[in-house]
Amino acid sequence: MVGQLGHPGPVTPRRLGVADAGEVLTLQRAAYVTEARAHGDLDLPPLLETLDETRVALTGLSWGLRESGRLVASVRLTVTGPVGVIGRLVVAPDRQGAGLGGGLLRFAESAAPAEVTVFRLFTGSKSVGPLHLYAKHGYRETHRTPENNHELVHLEKARVHGPGRVR
């Protein structure tokens, strides 16, 4: 991923594992504080996730980006048949807006197993930045569900294989 992430040199997402759980949880909590404030809800699941839950989640498909050894972005992908669910796409607050989230999103889509034909994700209705990011990357709203004092916006995107071909 050269130049795609706002860096002069190459940046390569790396698989994350159980040993990275503490860093992932710290990054996740830092990144979701802004979302919690926007939604007036400090009980967002990413803020309540425990270290053990993060360890379990990292036994699946997860990737991160490091700058000078520091974990600055991460994402998870859960695959169920033809559906790839993108989750916990987070970027350190001081690195947001540098293209890390979009680059990591594209990477997770490209790294998904071949049987994945559709990607799904959700975010809060007051998550202006993430909603803009997902729309920019081709995700379209499918429905909304109530969540405390706001709504979750569910989005979906068909997988494109090769130039312009949907599989």
Short mmCIF file of C-alpha atoms in Angstrom, two decimals:
data_model
loop_
_atom_site.label_atom_id
_atom_site.label_comp_id
_atom_site.label_asym_id
_atom_site.label_seq_id
_atom_site.Cartn_x
_atom_site.Cartn_y
_atom_site.Cartn_z
CA MET A 1 0.00 0.00 0.00
CA VAL A 2 2.31 2.72 -1.24
CA GLY A 3 1.08 6.30 -0.88
CA GLN A 4 -2.53 5.20 -0.22
CA LEU A 5 -2.29 5.80 3.49
CA GLY A 6 -0.90 9.31 3.52
CA HIS A 7 2.69 8.13 3.83
CA PRO A 8 5.67 8.73 1.57
CA GLY A 9 6.78 5.09 1.81
CA PRO A 10 5.11 1.70 1.83
CA VAL A 11 2.82 0.76 4.69
CA THR A 12 1.80 -2.85 4.95
CA PRO A 13 -1.10 -4.06 7.08
CA ARG A 14 -0.05 -6.95 9.30
CA ARG A 15 -2.13 -9.74 10.78
CA LEU A 16 -2.98 -9.16 14.39
CA GLY A 17 -3.22 -11.93 16.93
CA VAL A 18 -3.90 -12.63 20.58
CA ALA A 19 -0.57 -11.07 21.61
CA ASP A 20 -1.79 -7.73 20.20
CA ALA A 21 -5.01 -7.69 22.26
CA GLY A 22 -3.90 -5.08 24.80
CA GLU A 23 -2.81 -2.62 22.12
CA VAL A 24 -5.94 -3.25 20.05
CA LEU A 25 -8.20 -2.67 23.04
CA THR A 26 -6.37 0.55 23.96
CA LEU A 27 -6.58 1.83 20.36
CA GLN A 28 -10.24 0.84 20.13
CA ARG A 29 -11.18 2.68 23.31
CA ALA A 30 -9.30 5.81 22.26
CA ALA A 31 -10.95 5.79 18.83
CA TYR A 32 -14.49 5.21 20.10
CA VAL A 33 -14.54 7.97 22.72
CA THR A 34 -15.41 10.49 19.99
CA GLU A 35 -18.23 8.25 18.74
CA ALA A 36 -19.54 7.79 22.28
CA ARG A 37 -19.65 11.55 22.78
CA ALA A 38 -21.39 12.11 19.43
CA HIS A 39 -24.06 9.58 20.36
CA GLY A 40 -24.35 10.55 24.02
CA ASP A 41 -23.74 6.91 24.91
CA LEU A 42 -20.66 5.77 26.82
CA ASP A 43 -21.94 2.19 26.76
CA LEU A 44 -20.99 1.48 23.14
CA PRO A 45 -19.95 -2.18 22.80
CA PRO A 46 -16.38 -1.35 21.66
CA LEU A 47 -15.87 0.62 24.89
CA LEU A 48 -17.23 -2.21 27.02
CA GLU A 49 -15.32 -5.04 25.33
CA THR A 50 -13.00 -6.84 27.75
CA LEU A 51 -9.42 -7.90 27.14
CA ASP A 52 -10.53 -11.54 27.03
CA GLU A 53 -13.21 -10.71 24.43
CA THR A 54 -10.61 -8.88 22.35
CA ARG A 55 -8.27 -11.88 22.57
CA VAL A 56 -11.03 -14.17 21.29
CA ALA A 57 -11.89 -11.77 18.46
CA LEU A 58 -8.25 -11.64 17.38
CA THR A 59 -8.17 -15.37 16.75
CA GLY A 60 -10.08 -14.53 13.56
CA LEU A 61 -9.13 -12.29 10.64
CA SER A 62 -7.70 -9.01 11.94
CA TRP A 63 -5.13 -6.60 10.59
CA GLY A 64 -3.39 -3.50 11.83
CA LEU A 65 -1.14 -0.69 10.73
CA ARG A 66 1.90 0.37 12.71
CA GLU A 67 3.91 3.56 12.56
CA SER A 68 7.30 3.40 14.27
CA GLY A 69 6.07 0.31 16.13
CA ARG A 70 2.87 1.99 17.37
CA LEU A 71 -0.47 0.42 16.42
CA VAL A 72 -2.40 3.28 14.77
CA ALA A 73 -5.25 1.45 13.00
CA SER A 74 -6.95 -1.93 13.04
CA VAL A 75 -9.86 -3.80 11.50
CA ARG A 76 -11.60 -7.16 11.90
CA LEU A 77 -13.33 -9.32 9.32
CA THR A 78 -15.80 -12.08 10.18
CA VAL A 79 -16.73 -14.43 7.35
CA THR A 80 -19.94 -16.43 7.25
CA GLY A 81 -20.36 -18.11 3.88
CA PRO A 82 -20.58 -15.43 1.20
CA VAL A 83 -20.80 -12.55 3.71
CA GLY A 84 -17.81 -10.67 5.09
CA VAL A 85 -18.65 -8.45 8.05
CA ILE A 86 -16.20 -5.61 8.59
CA GLY A 87 -15.96 -4.64 12.24
CA ARG A 88 -14.05 -2.47 14.66
CA LEU A 89 -12.35 -0.39 11.97
CA VAL A 90 -10.49 2.07 14.20
CA VAL A 91 -7.83 4.72 13.74
CA ALA A 92 -5.93 6.48 16.51
CA PRO A 93 -7.49 9.92 17.10
CA ASP A 94 -4.26 11.75 16.20
CA ARG A 95 -4.01 9.86 12.88
CA GLN A 96 -7.63 10.20 11.72
CA GLY A 97 -8.06 11.92 8.37
CA ALA A 98 -4.75 10.63 6.97
CA GLY A 99 -6.30 7.87 4.84
CA LEU A 100 -5.47 5.01 7.19
CA GLY A 101 -9.07 3.89 7.67
CA GLY A 102 -9.88 3.84 3.95
CA GLY A 103 -6.66 2.03 3.13
CA LEU A 104 -7.24 -0.58 5.80
CA LEU A 105 -10.85 -1.02 4.67
CA ARG A 106 -9.71 -1.67 1.08
CA PHE A 107 -7.07 -4.07 2.35
CA ALA A 108 -9.57 -6.08 4.43
CA GLU A 109 -11.88 -6.33 1.41
CA SER A 110 -9.05 -7.54 -0.81
CA ALA A 111 -7.80 -10.02 1.80
CA ALA A 112 -11.24 -11.62 2.31
CA PRO A 113 -11.54 -15.25 1.23
CA ALA A 114 -12.68 -15.79 -2.36
CA GLU A 115 -16.16 -17.02 -1.32
CA VAL A 116 -17.07 -13.58 0.06
CA THR A 117 -19.40 -11.86 -2.41
CA VAL A 118 -20.80 -9.11 -0.18
CA PHE A 119 -19.43 -6.96 2.62
CA ARG A 120 -21.56 -5.64 5.46
CA LEU A 121 -20.87 -3.28 8.33
CA PHE A 122 -22.68 -0.89 10.63
CA THR A 123 -22.00 2.35 12.43
CA GLY A 124 -23.90 4.81 14.55
CA SER A 125 -26.31 7.25 12.94
CA LYS A 126 -24.33 10.19 14.36
CA SER A 127 -20.96 8.88 13.14
CA VAL A 128 -20.48 11.50 10.44
CA GLY A 129 -16.87 10.61 9.59
CA PRO A 130 -17.40 6.86 9.29
CA LEU A 131 -20.64 7.31 7.31
CA HIS A 132 -18.80 9.53 4.85
CA LEU A 133 -15.89 7.06 4.62
CA TYR A 134 -18.14 4.08 3.92
CA ALA A 135 -20.19 5.94 1.30
CA LYS A 136 -16.96 7.03 -0.39
CA HIS A 137 -15.94 3.37 -0.60
CA GLY A 138 -19.19 2.21 -2.17
CA TYR A 139 -21.20 1.10 0.85
CA ARG A 140 -24.94 1.79 0.72
CA GLU A 141 -27.41 1.89 3.57
CA THR A 142 -29.71 -1.15 3.77
CA HIS A 143 -31.61 -0.42 6.98
CA ARG A 144 -31.46 1.07 10.47
CA THR A 145 -32.01 -0.47 13.87
CA PRO A 146 -32.68 1.29 17.20
CA GLU A 147 -29.79 1.50 19.66
CA ASN A 148 -30.34 3.37 22.94
CA ASN A 149 -30.86 7.06 22.00
CA HIS A 150 -29.74 6.70 18.38
CA GLU A 151 -29.81 4.25 15.47
CA LEU A 152 -27.33 1.87 13.93
CA VAL A 153 -26.95 2.35 10.20
CA HIS A 154 -26.38 -0.95 8.38
CA LEU A 155 -24.48 -0.77 5.11
CA GLU A 156 -23.60 -3.22 2.37
CA LYS A 157 -21.38 -3.45 -0.70
CA ALA A 158 -21.09 -6.14 -3.37
CA ARG A 159 -17.58 -7.46 -3.85
CA VAL A 160 -15.96 -6.44 -7.08
CA HIS A 161 -13.54 -8.99 -8.56
CA GLY A 162 -11.18 -7.52 -11.11
CA PRO A 163 -11.93 -4.35 -13.03
CA GLY A 164 -15.67 -3.76 -12.87
CA ARG A 165 -16.74 -7.37 -12.41
CA VAL A 166 -19.03 -8.36 -9.59
CA ARG A 167 -18.75 -11.97 -8.67
#
